Amino acid sequence: MWPGDVRFRWRPTARLVEGSLFESTCFTMSAHVGTHVDAPSHVVAGGESIGRVDLKPFLGEACVVDLPGRGEISPEALPRGTFAAPRVLFKTGGRVFLSPLAALRIAEKGCILVGTDAMSVDPGDAADLPVHRTLLSRGVALLENLDLSAVMPGMYQLVALPIRFRELDASPVRAILIRK
């Protein structure tokens, strides 16, 4: 969870054990908790909300790329195979982030989605979120906080559809990878 975000909380609103004919719950949380998609409106003035984004980037061929180490990755340090599919998922162990120039290279190469197992594609101290801005302003979808711990690098089919919240700047997703 990003510092300052609303934690996931839930409570029952109806319970079978209390005489109700059904179970029901409600929950509250930040749209950025857990694995989530950021919409352009998260950082781009006038950008599309999550309920209005094209779903094409969130369904299809993806390449999981191992990106070990720490700190910022330059365009030259992007591993071989980064552009093997239109969707790239970086397995970083949560310690690596892209430089704005690496993000620009990714967008120029035609990627339609960038995913990471880190909490953000930007470093934690980047108040202006330059990588977010670079990618989202160029139509590259962002998928953050993936659990790739048991995933081997290689080619997959990705399914990570955001919930159609019309006006929100992000949406939680349940991302799955199907080995090709």
Coordinates of C-alpha atoms in Angstrom, one line a residue:
M1 CA 0.0 0.0 0.0
W2 CA 1.3 3.5 -0.9
P3 CA 1.8 5.7 2.2
G4 CA -1.3 7.7 2.9
D5 CA -3.7 5.5 0.9
V6 CA -6.9 4.2 2.4
R7 CA -6.3 0.7 3.6
F8 CA -8.6 -2.1 2.6
R9 CA -11.4 -2.5 5.2
W10 CA -14.6 -4.5 5.1
R11 CA -17.7 -5.2 7.2
P12 CA -20.7 -7.4 6.9
T13 CA -24.0 -5.7 6.1
A14 CA -26.1 -8.9 6.3
R15 CA -25.2 -12.2 7.9
L16 CA -26.8 -15.6 7.7
V17 CA -25.8 -16.4 11.3
E18 CA -27.7 -13.3 12.4
G19 CA -31.0 -14.3 10.7
S20 CA -30.5 -12.8 7.3
L21 CA -31.5 -14.9 4.2
F22 CA -28.1 -14.0 2.6
E23 CA -24.6 -12.8 3.2
S24 CA -23.5 -9.3 2.1
T25 CA -20.5 -7.1 2.8
C26 CA -19.2 -3.6 1.9
F27 CA -15.6 -2.5 1.7
T28 CA -13.6 0.7 1.4
M29 CA -10.1 1.1 0.0
S30 CA -7.9 3.3 -2.2
A31 CA -8.1 2.4 -5.9
H32 CA -4.3 2.1 -5.8
V33 CA -4.2 -0.7 -3.2
G34 CA -2.8 -4.1 -4.3
T35 CA -2.4 -4.9 -8.0
H36 CA -4.0 -2.1 -9.9
V37 CA -4.2 -0.1 -13.2
D38 CA -3.5 3.6 -13.3
A39 CA -5.7 5.6 -15.7
P40 CA -4.3 8.6 -17.6
S41 CA -6.4 10.9 -15.3
H42 CA -4.1 9.8 -12.4
V43 CA -1.4 12.2 -13.7
V44 CA -2.6 13.8 -17.0
A45 CA -5.0 16.8 -16.8
G46 CA -8.0 15.9 -18.9
G47 CA -6.8 12.3 -19.2
E48 CA -9.3 9.4 -19.5
S49 CA -10.7 7.9 -16.3
I50 CA -10.4 4.2 -15.7
G51 CA -14.0 3.6 -16.8
R52 CA -13.2 5.1 -20.2
V53 CA -9.9 3.5 -21.1
D54 CA -9.6 1.0 -23.9
L55 CA -9.4 -2.6 -22.6
K56 CA -7.1 -3.9 -25.4
P57 CA -3.9 -3.3 -23.4
F58 CA -5.1 -5.5 -20.5
L59 CA -5.7 -8.7 -22.5
G60 CA -3.2 -10.4 -24.7
E61 CA 0.4 -11.4 -25.3
A62 CA 2.8 -10.3 -22.7
C63 CA 6.5 -10.8 -22.0
V64 CA 7.8 -11.2 -18.4
V65 CA 11.3 -9.7 -18.2
D66 CA 13.6 -10.2 -15.3
L67 CA 15.0 -6.8 -14.2
P68 CA 17.2 -7.5 -11.2
G69 CA 19.2 -5.0 -9.3
R70 CA 18.4 -1.7 -7.5
G71 CA 17.6 1.8 -8.6
E72 CA 16.9 3.4 -11.9
I73 CA 17.1 1.6 -15.2
S74 CA 18.3 3.5 -18.2
P75 CA 17.2 2.8 -21.8
E76 CA 20.5 1.0 -22.4
A77 CA 20.0 -1.3 -19.4
L78 CA 16.6 -2.6 -20.6
P79 CA 17.2 -6.4 -21.0
R80 CA 17.2 -8.2 -24.2
G81 CA 13.6 -9.4 -25.0
T82 CA 11.9 -6.4 -23.4
F83 CA 10.1 -5.7 -26.7
A84 CA 9.2 -9.3 -27.6
A85 CA 5.5 -8.5 -27.0
P86 CA 3.3 -5.4 -26.9
R87 CA 2.9 -5.8 -23.2
V88 CA 6.0 -6.0 -20.9
L89 CA 5.9 -7.0 -17.2
F90 CA 9.0 -6.3 -15.2
K91 CA 10.0 -8.7 -12.5
T92 CA 12.1 -6.5 -10.2
G93 CA 11.7 -7.8 -6.7
G94 CA 10.3 -4.3 -6.0
R95 CA 13.6 -2.5 -6.0
V96 CA 14.0 -1.3 -9.6
F97 CA 12.2 1.5 -11.4
L98 CA 12.4 3.0 -14.9
S99 CA 14.1 6.2 -15.8
P100 CA 11.9 8.7 -17.8
L101 CA 14.2 8.0 -20.8
A102 CA 13.6 4.2 -20.5
A103 CA 9.9 4.9 -20.3
L104 CA 10.1 7.0 -23.5
R105 CA 12.0 4.3 -25.3
I106 CA 9.3 1.7 -24.3
A107 CA 6.6 4.0 -25.6
E108 CA 8.5 4.6 -28.8
K109 CA 8.9 0.9 -29.4
G110 CA 5.1 0.5 -29.4
C111 CA 4.5 -1.2 -26.1
I112 CA 0.8 -0.8 -25.1
L113 CA 1.2 -1.8 -21.4
V114 CA 4.0 -1.7 -18.8
G115 CA 3.6 -3.8 -15.7
T116 CA 5.8 -4.1 -12.6
D117 CA 5.9 -6.0 -9.3
A118 CA 7.0 -2.8 -7.7
M119 CA 4.5 -0.5 -6.0
S120 CA 5.2 2.1 -8.8
V121 CA 7.1 2.5 -12.0
D122 CA 8.5 5.7 -10.4
P123 CA 10.8 5.8 -7.4
G124 CA 9.1 6.4 -4.1
D125 CA 10.4 9.9 -3.8
A126 CA 9.3 11.1 -7.3
A127 CA 6.6 13.6 -6.3
D128 CA 6.0 14.5 -10.0
L129 CA 5.8 10.9 -11.2
P130 CA 7.7 11.4 -14.5
V131 CA 7.6 7.8 -15.6
H132 CA 3.8 7.7 -15.1
R133 CA 3.5 11.0 -17.1
T134 CA 5.7 9.7 -19.9
L135 CA 3.9 6.5 -20.3
L136 CA 0.3 7.5 -19.7
S137 CA 0.5 10.6 -21.8
R138 CA 1.7 8.4 -24.7
G139 CA -1.1 5.9 -24.4
V140 CA 0.8 3.2 -22.6
A141 CA -1.2 1.5 -19.9
L142 CA 0.2 1.0 -16.4
L143 CA -0.2 -2.1 -14.2
E144 CA 1.5 -1.9 -10.8
N145 CA 2.1 -4.0 -7.7
L146 CA 1.9 -7.4 -9.5
D147 CA 2.8 -10.6 -7.7
L148 CA 5.4 -12.1 -10.1
S149 CA 7.3 -14.0 -7.3
A150 CA 6.5 -17.4 -8.8
V151 CA 6.5 -16.4 -12.4
M152 CA 9.4 -17.3 -14.7
P153 CA 10.5 -14.9 -17.5
G154 CA 9.0 -15.6 -20.8
M155 CA 5.9 -15.3 -23.0
Y156 CA 2.4 -15.4 -21.5
Q157 CA -1.2 -14.3 -22.2
L158 CA -2.2 -11.6 -19.7
V159 CA -5.7 -11.0 -18.4
A160 CA -5.8 -8.0 -16.1
L161 CA -9.1 -6.1 -16.7
P162 CA -9.8 -3.0 -14.6
I163 CA -13.2 -2.6 -13.1
R164 CA -15.3 0.0 -15.0
F165 CA -15.4 2.8 -12.4
R166 CA -16.4 5.6 -14.7
E167 CA -14.7 8.5 -12.9
L168 CA -11.8 7.0 -11.0
D169 CA -8.1 7.4 -11.6
A170 CA -7.3 3.7 -11.0
S171 CA -8.8 0.3 -10.5
P172 CA -7.9 -2.9 -8.7
V173 CA -7.4 -5.9 -10.9
R174 CA -7.0 -9.6 -10.6
A175 CA -4.1 -10.2 -13.0
I176 CA -3.5 -13.7 -14.3
L177 CA -0.8 -15.0 -16.7
I178 CA -1.4 -18.0 -18.9
R179 CA 1.9 -19.7 -20.1
K180 CA 2.2 -19.8 -23.9

